[in-house]
Short mmCIF file of C-alpha atoms and ligand atoms in Angstrom, two decimals:
data_model
loop_
_atom_site.label_atom_id
_atom_site.label_comp_id
_atom_site.label_asym_id
_atom_site.label_seq_id
_atom_site.Cartn_x
_atom_site.Cartn_y
_atom_site.Cartn_z
CA MET A 8 -89.18 13.70 -139.26
CA THR A 9 -87.78 15.64 -136.08
CA GLU A 10 -89.93 14.97 -133.00
CA PRO A 11 -90.73 17.97 -130.74
CA THR A 12 -89.30 19.28 -127.94
CA SER A 13 -91.75 18.15 -125.56
CA VAL A 14 -91.52 21.04 -123.24
CA GLU A 15 -94.66 20.12 -121.10
CA LYS A 16 -94.89 16.31 -121.51
CA LEU A 17 -98.07 14.47 -119.92
CA THR A 18 -99.20 17.47 -118.06
CA THR A 19 -103.08 18.24 -116.55
CA TRP A 20 -104.91 14.85 -115.19
CA ALA A 21 -102.37 12.82 -116.32
CA ALA A 22 -99.52 14.18 -113.90
CA GLY A 23 -99.10 14.03 -110.21
CA SER A 24 -98.81 10.10 -110.43
CA GLU A 25 -96.10 7.93 -110.56
CA ASN A 26 -98.29 4.81 -109.92
CA PRO A 27 -98.26 3.12 -113.50
CA VAL A 28 -102.01 1.64 -113.30
CA VAL A 29 -103.13 5.24 -112.76
CA GLN A 30 -101.45 6.39 -115.33
CA PHE A 31 -102.83 3.57 -117.65
CA VAL A 32 -106.02 4.65 -116.64
CA ARG A 33 -105.62 8.24 -117.12
CA THR A 34 -103.63 8.40 -120.12
CA THR A 35 -104.93 5.58 -122.14
CA LEU A 36 -108.32 3.72 -120.68
CA GLY A 37 -110.11 6.99 -119.71
CA PRO A 38 -109.22 8.79 -123.15
CA LEU A 39 -110.34 5.67 -124.64
CA LEU A 40 -113.78 5.51 -122.73
CA LEU A 41 -114.34 9.19 -123.53
CA ILE A 42 -113.84 8.80 -127.16
CA LEU A 43 -116.37 6.03 -127.19
CA ILE A 44 -119.13 6.74 -125.12
CA THR A 45 -119.39 10.37 -125.47
CA PRO A 46 -120.57 10.29 -129.46
CA PRO A 47 -122.79 8.28 -129.05
CA ALA A 48 -123.90 10.04 -126.24
CA ALA A 49 -124.46 13.39 -127.55
CA ILE A 50 -126.77 11.65 -130.32
CA ILE A 51 -129.02 9.83 -127.60
CA PHE A 52 -129.51 12.67 -125.43
CA TRP A 53 -131.32 14.43 -128.39
CA ILE A 54 -133.01 10.93 -129.16
CA VAL A 55 -134.56 10.86 -125.64
CA CYS A 56 -135.46 15.22 -126.09
CA THR A 57 -137.38 14.35 -129.21
CA PHE A 58 -139.00 10.58 -129.85
CA GLU A 59 -141.11 8.33 -127.83
CA PRO A 60 -140.95 6.41 -125.61
CA PHE A 61 -138.65 8.97 -123.82
CA ASN A 62 -139.99 11.87 -123.59
CA GLY A 63 -137.62 13.39 -121.95
CA SER A 64 -136.57 10.73 -119.84
CA LEU A 65 -133.63 8.47 -119.65
CA ALA A 66 -135.54 5.66 -117.75
CA PRO A 67 -136.47 4.14 -121.23
CA LEU A 68 -132.87 3.23 -122.21
CA LEU A 69 -133.07 0.62 -119.26
CA THR A 70 -136.32 -0.97 -121.54
CA SER A 71 -135.72 -2.66 -125.44
CA ALA A 72 -138.25 -0.16 -126.36
CA GLY A 73 -135.73 2.55 -125.31
CA TRP A 74 -133.21 1.13 -127.40
CA SER A 75 -135.68 0.06 -130.12
CA SER A 76 -136.61 3.74 -130.09
CA VAL A 77 -132.61 4.77 -130.36
CA ALA A 78 -131.90 2.23 -133.34
CA ALA A 79 -135.18 3.42 -135.02
CA HIS A 80 -133.91 7.18 -134.73
CA TRP A 81 -130.73 7.30 -135.18
CA PRO A 82 -129.49 10.20 -137.23
CA TRP A 83 -126.49 10.35 -139.88
CA PRO A 84 -124.71 12.84 -141.55
CA SER A 85 -126.51 14.12 -144.73
CA THR A 86 -125.45 16.71 -147.33
CA SER A 87 -128.21 19.24 -146.02
CA ALA A 88 -126.52 19.09 -142.81
CA ALA A 89 -122.90 19.36 -144.00
CA GLY A 90 -123.91 22.16 -146.22
CA ILE A 91 -125.27 23.66 -142.93
CA VAL A 92 -122.28 23.31 -140.79
CA LEU A 93 -119.71 24.34 -143.88
CA ILE A 94 -121.65 27.72 -144.73
CA PHE A 95 -121.58 28.68 -141.38
CA ALA A 96 -117.99 27.50 -140.67
CA VAL A 97 -116.56 29.51 -143.59
CA PHE A 98 -119.34 32.85 -142.75
CA GLU A 99 -117.44 32.35 -139.40
CA ALA A 100 -114.20 32.24 -140.47
CA LEU A 101 -114.57 35.42 -142.97
CA LEU A 102 -116.00 37.64 -140.23
CA LEU A 103 -112.97 36.37 -137.90
CA GLN A 104 -110.75 37.52 -140.46
CA TRP A 105 -112.23 40.50 -142.36
CA LEU A 106 -113.98 42.53 -139.37
CA PRO A 107 -112.21 45.50 -138.24
CA GLY A 108 -110.72 44.27 -134.75
CA LYS A 109 -107.77 45.19 -132.53
CA ASN A 110 -105.22 42.85 -132.59
CA TYR A 111 -104.67 41.09 -129.05
CA GLU A 112 -101.59 39.01 -128.07
CA GLY A 113 -102.20 36.18 -125.71
CA PRO A 114 -100.09 35.07 -122.61
CA ILE A 115 -96.43 33.58 -123.62
CA THR A 116 -96.30 30.25 -124.26
CA PRO A 117 -93.92 27.81 -122.24
CA THR A 118 -91.72 28.23 -125.30
CA GLY A 119 -91.60 31.58 -125.48
CA ASN A 120 -94.22 32.64 -127.96
CA ARG A 121 -96.99 34.97 -128.26
CA PRO A 122 -100.15 33.65 -130.07
CA ARG A 123 -102.56 36.32 -131.65
CA TYR A 124 -106.02 37.12 -131.86
CA LYS A 125 -108.53 39.31 -133.53
CA LEU A 126 -110.95 40.99 -130.80
CA ASN A 127 -114.39 41.45 -132.94
CA GLY A 128 -116.39 38.82 -131.66
CA ILE A 129 -119.67 41.60 -130.34
CA ALA A 130 -119.05 42.57 -133.78
CA ALA A 131 -119.47 39.19 -135.31
CA TRP A 132 -122.26 38.10 -132.62
CA PHE A 133 -124.29 41.35 -133.95
CA ILE A 134 -124.11 40.36 -137.77
CA THR A 135 -124.48 36.84 -137.01
CA HIS A 136 -127.86 37.29 -135.32
CA VAL A 137 -129.22 39.87 -137.57
CA LEU A 138 -128.33 38.13 -140.47
CA PHE A 139 -129.88 34.61 -138.77
CA LEU A 140 -133.17 36.63 -138.16
CA GLY A 141 -133.42 38.97 -141.31
CA CYS A 142 -132.96 35.96 -143.52
CA THR A 143 -135.59 34.03 -141.61
CA PHE A 144 -138.47 36.34 -140.86
CA GLY A 145 -136.92 39.46 -143.17
CA LEU A 146 -136.03 37.23 -146.48
CA HIS A 147 -138.42 33.98 -145.48
CA LEU A 148 -134.77 32.39 -147.04
CA PHE A 149 -135.59 29.48 -144.15
CA LYS A 150 -137.73 28.93 -141.19
CA ALA A 151 -136.32 30.17 -138.05
CA GLY A 152 -136.44 26.77 -136.82
CA ILE A 153 -134.17 24.83 -139.30
CA VAL A 154 -131.69 23.95 -136.77
CA TRP A 155 -133.96 21.84 -134.77
CA ASP A 156 -136.00 20.63 -138.17
CA HIS A 157 -132.14 19.28 -138.73
CA PHE A 158 -130.83 19.17 -135.39
CA GLY A 159 -130.38 15.17 -135.47
CA GLU A 160 -128.43 15.11 -139.03
CA ILE A 161 -126.62 18.36 -137.80
CA LEU A 162 -125.22 16.89 -135.03
CA ALA A 163 -124.19 13.31 -136.36
CA THR A 164 -122.66 15.27 -139.03
CA LEU A 165 -120.57 17.40 -136.36
CA VAL A 166 -120.14 14.05 -134.11
CA LEU A 167 -118.16 12.70 -137.20
CA PHE A 168 -116.63 15.37 -138.77
CA ALA A 169 -115.07 16.65 -135.23
CA MET A 170 -113.39 13.13 -134.78
CA LEU A 171 -111.81 13.27 -138.20
CA PHE A 172 -110.82 17.14 -137.72
CA CYS A 173 -109.00 15.65 -134.61
CA LEU A 174 -107.10 13.21 -136.54
CA PHE A 175 -105.98 15.78 -139.18
CA LEU A 176 -104.85 18.17 -136.00
CA TYR A 177 -102.68 15.14 -134.67
CA PHE A 178 -101.21 14.55 -138.32
CA LYS A 179 -100.61 18.36 -138.47
CA GLY A 180 -99.45 18.81 -135.16
CA ARG A 181 -97.01 15.39 -136.07
CA TYR A 182 -96.10 16.69 -139.41
CA TRP A 183 -96.59 20.36 -139.89
CA PRO A 184 -96.78 22.24 -136.88
CA THR A 185 -97.20 26.24 -136.27
CA SER A 186 -94.96 26.50 -133.65
CA GLU A 187 -93.37 24.35 -131.15
CA ASP A 188 -95.59 24.81 -128.65
CA ARG A 189 -96.27 21.00 -128.79
CA SER A 190 -95.84 17.84 -127.72
CA LEU A 191 -96.28 14.16 -128.44
CA SER A 192 -95.92 11.40 -125.34
CA GLY A 193 -95.59 8.44 -128.18
CA ASN A 194 -98.88 7.22 -126.73
CA PHE A 195 -101.40 7.54 -129.75
CA ILE A 196 -104.60 7.37 -127.65
CA TRP A 197 -103.12 10.15 -125.44
CA ASP A 198 -101.91 12.96 -128.41
CA TYR A 199 -105.24 12.12 -130.10
CA TYR A 200 -107.27 12.71 -126.92
CA TRP A 201 -105.05 15.50 -125.82
CA GLY A 202 -103.87 16.88 -128.99
CA VAL A 203 -100.16 17.86 -129.82
CA GLU A 204 -100.54 21.55 -130.84
CA LEU A 205 -101.26 24.53 -127.89
CA HIS A 206 -101.90 27.05 -131.01
CA PRO A 207 -102.43 25.47 -134.41
CA THR A 208 -102.86 27.84 -137.29
CA LEU A 209 -104.64 27.07 -141.04
CA LEU A 210 -103.80 29.66 -143.71
CA GLY A 211 -103.36 32.33 -140.82
CA ILE A 212 -106.45 31.16 -138.97
CA ASN A 213 -106.00 30.36 -135.29
CA LEU A 214 -107.59 27.46 -135.02
CA LYS A 215 -108.86 27.94 -131.62
CA GLN A 216 -110.02 31.05 -132.13
CA LEU A 217 -112.22 30.04 -134.52
CA THR A 218 -113.87 27.06 -133.52
CA ASN A 219 -113.73 27.29 -129.67
CA CYS A 220 -115.09 31.15 -129.98
CA ARG A 221 -116.75 31.77 -133.82
CA PHE A 222 -117.93 28.10 -134.01
CA SER A 223 -118.92 26.70 -131.72
CA MET A 224 -120.23 29.77 -128.66
CA MET A 225 -121.40 31.60 -131.36
CA GLY A 226 -123.53 28.29 -132.93
CA TRP A 227 -124.68 27.97 -129.17
CA SER A 228 -126.30 30.92 -129.49
CA VAL A 229 -127.93 30.58 -132.96
CA ILE A 230 -128.91 27.04 -131.92
CA VAL A 231 -130.88 27.79 -128.84
CA CYS A 232 -132.68 31.43 -130.86
CA SER A 233 -133.64 28.34 -133.18
CA PHE A 234 -134.89 26.17 -130.95
CA ALA A 235 -136.83 28.84 -128.97
CA ALA A 236 -138.62 29.86 -132.29
CA LYS A 237 -139.26 26.29 -132.86
CA GLN A 238 -141.23 26.23 -130.16
CA VAL A 239 -143.68 29.10 -131.28
CA GLU A 240 -143.65 27.37 -134.79
CA LEU A 241 -145.13 24.30 -133.57
CA ASP A 242 -147.44 26.04 -131.26
CA PRO A 243 -150.75 26.83 -133.10
CA GLY A 244 -151.33 30.30 -131.30
CA GLY A 245 -147.37 31.44 -131.86
CA HIS A 246 -146.78 31.19 -128.11
CA LEU A 247 -143.07 30.82 -126.66
CA SER A 248 -143.58 29.78 -122.85
CA ASN A 249 -141.50 32.05 -120.23
CA SER A 250 -139.72 28.73 -119.20
CA MET A 251 -138.18 28.86 -123.05
CA LEU A 252 -137.83 32.46 -122.65
CA VAL A 253 -135.90 32.81 -119.46
CA CYS A 254 -133.41 29.58 -120.14
CA VAL A 255 -132.62 31.17 -123.92
CA ALA A 256 -132.30 34.63 -122.27
CA LEU A 257 -129.63 33.34 -120.28
CA MET A 258 -127.89 31.43 -122.85
CA VAL A 259 -127.93 33.95 -124.82
CA LEU A 260 -126.77 36.73 -122.52
CA TYR A 261 -123.80 34.74 -121.25
CA LEU A 262 -122.51 34.20 -124.32
CA PHE A 263 -123.34 38.00 -125.52
CA ARG A 264 -120.59 38.50 -122.26
CA PHE A 265 -118.16 35.48 -123.59
CA PHE A 266 -117.51 38.00 -126.56
CA TRP A 267 -117.75 41.08 -124.88
CA TRP A 268 -115.15 39.29 -122.61
CA GLU A 269 -113.28 37.22 -125.16
CA SER A 270 -109.89 38.56 -124.86
CA GLY A 271 -109.79 37.19 -121.43
CA TYR A 272 -111.33 33.62 -122.89
CA PHE A 273 -107.44 33.68 -124.24
CA THR A 274 -105.79 33.73 -120.45
CA SER A 275 -108.24 30.53 -119.84
CA LEU A 276 -107.09 27.05 -119.71
CA ASP A 277 -108.60 25.98 -122.86
CA ILE A 278 -106.70 28.45 -124.65
CA MET A 279 -103.15 28.84 -122.21
CA HIS A 280 -103.06 25.45 -121.27
CA ASP A 281 -105.00 22.34 -122.99
CA ARG A 282 -103.85 21.25 -125.91
CA PHE A 283 -106.05 20.92 -129.05
CA GLY A 284 -107.36 17.45 -129.15
CA TYR A 285 -110.52 15.55 -128.73
CA TYR A 286 -110.45 17.27 -125.73
CA ILE A 287 -111.58 20.29 -126.97
CA CYS A 288 -111.64 20.17 -130.36
CA TRP A 289 -114.13 17.71 -130.45
CA GLY A 290 -115.75 18.66 -127.22
CA VAL A 291 -116.18 22.46 -128.71
CA VAL A 292 -117.61 21.34 -132.09
CA ALA A 293 -119.71 18.45 -131.13
CA TRP A 294 -120.73 18.44 -127.49
CA VAL A 295 -121.37 21.74 -126.66
CA PRO A 296 -123.93 22.24 -129.62
CA ALA A 297 -125.23 18.55 -128.01
CA VAL A 298 -125.24 18.87 -124.02
CA TYR A 299 -124.73 22.67 -123.38
CA THR A 300 -128.03 23.65 -124.95
CA LEU A 301 -129.92 20.09 -123.71
CA THR A 302 -132.49 22.51 -121.65
CA ALA A 303 -133.61 24.61 -124.43
CA GLN A 304 -133.54 21.11 -126.59
CA TYR A 305 -136.08 19.58 -123.92
CA LEU A 306 -137.77 22.01 -123.75
CA VAL A 307 -138.66 22.99 -127.34
CA LEU A 308 -141.73 20.23 -127.18
CA ARG A 309 -142.62 20.53 -123.63
CA PRO A 310 -143.60 24.11 -123.40
CA SER A 311 -144.99 25.32 -119.81
CA ASP A 312 -145.51 28.74 -118.15
CA LEU A 313 -143.76 29.63 -114.84
CA ALA A 314 -146.01 32.18 -112.72
CA TRP A 315 -143.95 35.12 -114.03
CA PRO A 316 -142.66 36.41 -110.39
CA LEU A 317 -140.65 32.77 -110.52
CA ALA A 318 -139.56 33.30 -114.37
CA ALA A 319 -138.27 36.46 -113.06
CA ALA A 320 -136.63 34.89 -110.23
CA ILE A 321 -135.09 32.77 -111.81
CA PHE A 322 -133.59 34.87 -114.68
CA VAL A 323 -132.01 37.57 -111.96
CA LEU A 324 -130.50 34.44 -110.13
CA GLY A 325 -128.87 33.64 -113.73
CA ALA A 326 -128.18 37.49 -114.80
CA GLY A 327 -126.95 37.91 -111.14
CA ALA A 328 -124.41 34.93 -111.66
CA ILE A 329 -123.46 35.72 -114.87
CA TYR A 330 -122.05 39.54 -113.60
CA MET A 331 -120.56 37.69 -110.47
CA ASN A 332 -118.34 35.37 -112.55
CA TYR A 333 -117.69 37.89 -115.53
CA ALA A 334 -116.56 40.32 -112.23
CA ALA A 335 -114.20 37.91 -111.07
CA ASP A 336 -112.66 37.22 -114.41
CA ALA A 337 -112.25 40.57 -115.24
CA GLN A 338 -110.79 41.62 -111.72
CA ARG A 339 -108.08 39.23 -112.33
CA GLN A 340 -107.14 40.47 -115.52
CA ARG A 341 -107.55 44.54 -114.92
CA VAL A 342 -105.43 43.70 -111.94
CA ARG A 343 -103.00 41.93 -114.37
CA ALA A 344 -102.90 44.86 -117.26
CA THR A 345 -102.64 47.56 -114.86
CA ASP A 346 -99.41 45.86 -112.87
CA GLY A 347 -101.63 46.05 -109.71
CA ALA A 348 -102.53 49.84 -109.89
CA SER A 349 -106.30 49.13 -110.00
CA SER A 350 -108.55 48.89 -106.69
CA VAL A 351 -110.42 45.58 -105.39
CA TRP A 352 -113.31 46.06 -103.99
CA GLY A 353 -112.33 49.76 -103.09
CA ARG A 354 -109.06 48.71 -101.66
CA PRO A 355 -105.64 48.44 -103.48
CA PRO A 356 -104.79 45.08 -104.37
CA GLU A 357 -103.00 42.32 -102.77
CA LEU A 358 -101.01 40.60 -104.60
CA ILE A 359 -98.08 38.15 -104.68
CA ARG A 360 -95.49 38.63 -107.19
CA ALA A 361 -94.71 35.00 -108.78
CA SER A 362 -91.92 34.30 -111.02
CA TYR A 363 -91.71 31.22 -113.70
CA VAL A 364 -89.71 30.65 -116.55
CA THR A 365 -90.08 29.89 -120.27
CA ALA A 366 -88.24 26.71 -122.10
CA ASP A 367 -86.14 29.35 -124.00
CA GLY A 368 -84.95 30.26 -120.05
CA ARG A 369 -86.18 32.96 -119.87
CA GLN A 370 -87.43 34.86 -116.74
CA HIS A 371 -90.90 36.35 -116.49
CA GLU A 372 -93.04 37.48 -113.72
CA ASN A 373 -97.19 37.39 -113.06
CA LEU A 374 -99.35 38.97 -110.50
CA LEU A 375 -101.28 36.78 -108.20
CA LEU A 376 -104.15 38.10 -107.52
CA THR A 377 -105.48 37.31 -103.56
CA SER A 378 -107.69 39.71 -102.63
CA GLY A 379 -111.35 39.92 -103.54
CA TRP A 380 -113.15 37.18 -105.46
CA TRP A 381 -109.51 35.58 -105.72
CA GLY A 382 -109.23 36.07 -102.12
CA LEU A 383 -112.49 34.09 -101.25
CA ALA A 384 -111.12 30.93 -103.37
CA ARG A 385 -108.35 29.96 -105.59
CA HIS A 386 -111.38 28.81 -108.10
CA PHE A 387 -114.69 31.14 -106.68
CA HIS A 388 -115.95 32.04 -110.13
CA TYR A 389 -116.77 28.52 -110.86
CA VAL A 390 -119.84 29.03 -108.16
CA PRO A 391 -121.47 31.59 -110.29
CA GLU A 392 -121.01 29.43 -113.37
CA ILE A 393 -122.24 26.56 -111.83
CA THR A 394 -125.07 28.70 -110.32
CA LEU A 395 -125.76 29.97 -113.48
CA ALA A 396 -126.53 26.56 -115.19
CA LEU A 397 -128.72 25.69 -112.57
CA ALA A 398 -130.87 28.70 -113.61
CA TRP A 399 -131.20 27.85 -117.27
CA SER A 400 -131.96 24.85 -116.04
CA LEU A 401 -134.65 25.53 -113.42
CA PRO A 402 -137.24 26.41 -116.11
CA ALA A 403 -137.68 22.95 -117.05
CA GLY A 404 -139.04 21.89 -113.70
CA PHE A 405 -138.45 18.31 -112.17
CA ASN A 406 -139.79 15.95 -114.13
CA HIS A 407 -137.02 14.75 -115.74
CA PHE A 408 -133.28 14.39 -115.01
CA LEU A 409 -131.79 15.43 -118.36
CA PRO A 410 -132.45 18.92 -118.39
CA TYR A 411 -129.88 19.02 -114.79
CA PHE A 412 -127.12 16.63 -117.04
CA TYR A 413 -125.39 20.02 -118.00
CA VAL A 414 -125.12 21.30 -114.43
CA VAL A 415 -123.71 17.77 -113.44
CA TYR A 416 -121.57 17.58 -116.01
CA LEU A 417 -120.07 21.06 -115.54
CA THR A 418 -119.66 20.79 -111.67
CA ILE A 419 -117.74 17.72 -112.69
CA LEU A 420 -115.29 19.51 -115.37
CA LEU A 421 -115.13 22.38 -113.15
CA VAL A 422 -114.04 20.45 -109.85
CA ASP A 423 -111.59 18.41 -111.98
CA ARG A 424 -110.41 21.57 -113.73
CA ALA A 425 -109.29 23.68 -110.35
CA SER A 426 -107.25 20.52 -109.08
CA ARG A 427 -105.83 20.55 -112.57
CA ASP A 428 -105.08 24.08 -112.56
CA ASP A 429 -103.44 23.98 -109.16
CA ARG A 430 -101.28 21.31 -110.07
CA ARG A 431 -100.12 23.38 -113.07
CA CYS A 432 -99.92 27.07 -110.99
CA HIS A 433 -98.00 24.76 -108.60
CA LYS A 434 -95.44 23.48 -110.98
CA LYS A 435 -95.26 26.85 -113.05
CA TYR A 436 -94.39 29.02 -109.61
CA GLY A 437 -93.38 26.63 -107.23
CA ALA A 438 -92.98 28.24 -103.80
CA ALA A 439 -95.23 31.28 -104.79
CA TRP A 440 -98.00 29.40 -105.69
CA GLU A 441 -97.84 27.51 -102.38
CA GLU A 442 -97.82 30.99 -100.54
CA TYR A 443 -101.19 31.62 -102.59
CA CYS A 444 -102.45 28.20 -101.31
CA ARG A 445 -101.30 29.31 -97.48
CA ARG A 446 -103.19 33.04 -98.10
CA VAL A 447 -106.30 31.44 -99.36
CA PRO A 448 -106.45 28.00 -98.43
CA TRP A 449 -109.94 27.18 -100.29
CA LYS A 450 -109.96 25.88 -104.04
CA ILE A 451 -113.70 26.74 -104.68
CA ILE A 452 -116.25 26.97 -101.96
CA PRO A 453 -114.59 29.28 -98.98
CA GLY A 454 -115.15 27.07 -95.40
CA VAL A 455 -116.41 24.14 -97.56
CA TYR A 456 -113.80 22.72 -100.35
P1 NDP B 526 -109.63 30.80 -114.81
O1 NDP B 526 -109.98 32.01 -115.08
O2 NDP B 526 -109.91 30.24 -113.78
O3 NDP B 526 -107.64 30.94 -115.06
C1 NDP B 526 -106.74 30.15 -114.43
C2 NDP B 526 -105.63 31.02 -115.08
O4 NDP B 526 -106.08 32.14 -114.01
C3 NDP B 526 -104.33 30.29 -114.14
O5 NDP B 526 -103.95 28.95 -114.83
C4 NDP B 526 -103.84 31.12 -113.67
O6 NDP B 526 -102.82 31.69 -115.27
C5 NDP B 526 -104.60 32.69 -113.44
N1 NDP B 526 -104.84 32.42 -111.98
C6 NDP B 526 -104.91 31.61 -111.48
N2 NDP B 526 -105.03 32.17 -109.84
C7 NDP B 526 -105.03 33.70 -110.42
C8 NDP B 526 -104.67 34.61 -109.45
N3 NDP B 526 -105.30 34.23 -108.32
N4 NDP B 526 -104.64 36.03 -109.76
C9 NDP B 526 -104.30 36.35 -111.25
N5 NDP B 526 -104.11 35.36 -111.84
C10 NDP B 526 -104.51 33.82 -111.11
O7 NDP B 526 -109.47 29.46 -116.38
P2 NDP B 526 -110.68 28.76 -116.66
O8 NDP B 526 -110.48 28.56 -118.17
O9 NDP B 526 -111.04 27.99 -115.70
O10 NDP B 526 -111.66 29.76 -116.27
C11 NDP B 526 -112.08 30.65 -117.58
C12 NDP B 526 -113.71 31.06 -117.81
O11 NDP B 526 -114.37 29.83 -117.98
C13 NDP B 526 -114.36 31.24 -116.16
O12 NDP B 526 -115.15 31.77 -116.15
C14 NDP B 526 -114.99 29.25 -115.79
O13 NDP B 526 -115.91 29.96 -115.46
C15 NDP B 526 -115.48 29.69 -117.57
N6 NDP B 526 -115.58 27.98 -117.93
C16 NDP B 526 -116.61 27.61 -118.56
C17 NDP B 526 -116.62 26.20 -118.56
C18 NDP B 526 -118.13 25.70 -119.34
O14 NDP B 526 -117.91 24.71 -119.72
N7 NDP B 526 -118.98 26.39 -119.25
C19 NDP B 526 -115.88 25.55 -118.35
C20 NDP B 526 -114.22 25.92 -117.80
C21 NDP B 526 -114.21 27.54 -117.28
P3 NDP B 526 -101.24 32.03 -115.42
O15 NDP B 526 -100.63 31.08 -115.99
O16 NDP B 526 -101.85 33.10 -116.37
O17 NDP B 526 -100.93 32.06 -113.98
#
């Protein structure tokens, strides 16, 4: 076996410290704790949303009654859940492969490769949702609340399957890699957690696109639609609360926008930089269904109607945040696609031409936009991302913390991500990035941080 040419060794948050204790915490202890804590947490959140004595509150976890309930309701993987997951995964893989769509070449990797993607996400989104609704309300093959009915088993199945799949990815990256875009540190915990390959493929399918986009984001959309349907099924009058309506409408709108902008996602850190291991793969397969859906999960059994003007105001806040986040993402993409020949907020863009070298020794150039959204702060687009998460949590009211867990988690994730991205871009562009930081000194919130 030949060891991979490690173009990018322990980058990301493991980088930047020579202190061996900090290195150990960041590359071994921290990842190990996350691998041990996040799977049970994903399940416990569901139990807290669903069973007594929790009633949506985390506080009973401090009591023995709480832990007895956790033990009594602990879900296990089941064949029916595995069937649902497998059918969904295969169906999405077939849509990805067979639906027509433009081929899209992603950004150049550190070894000089260009991964390829198929842009047919919007068509896949429509077919998936129409089929789901058709099978439920049209053909009556199953009830629309089916995902809620099996959610415990589905989560248990996803948690276990994703852990095993990450192990497979580790060995695949080690012994049967798709390309030279991989690295092994020799520390199994780090390599399992962070992943080995950057763009693994299997049977010709780009695994990151299939898993992150078509399985996870598409699944999130279907899951919350099913949760809304379950609330209707449970209500004797078949009523859908406007709190659930606003929450789910914002999530679905956000996910629809995601597929609208799928090519932009291929220029995000998840794809360009993060290797495909536990952090990303387990995250999208198990953590997204468990945690990103939390507010909708919480609302299924707690229907409450807001005053309509308040519901409308929350929706407008969320929709505005979706637009702002999209506008920022699209602005940077547009400026690069036109080599700066497009206007930014009605003016010619202010730019830095930043050069970088790939592992094959070739020099390339990228544009760094320093005006528009990207002139406010270097990651201003995280502000609307967090505002949106807050907007779809607000309909749950203020009785419990759980519906806001995602907002807190996302804020921590994005603050860490902004620093990671700065480190990575500094390493990639050197003086050009320093010039960007001089022109745009704020990381996320202008004047604050
Ligand atoms: P970004 O959109 O922040 O992209 C970062 C990359 O863009 C950099 O690595 C650099 O890449 C390039 N770049 C940085 N500054 C500039 C500039 N001034 N002009 C042009 N290009 C620049 O990536 P993220 O992955 O963080 O975010 C993508 C989207 O996903 C965002 O909308 C974000 O809000 C969302 N998101 C959502 C999360 C969730 O869990 N809900 C988590 C993370 C992100 P290059 O090497 O090409 O120069």
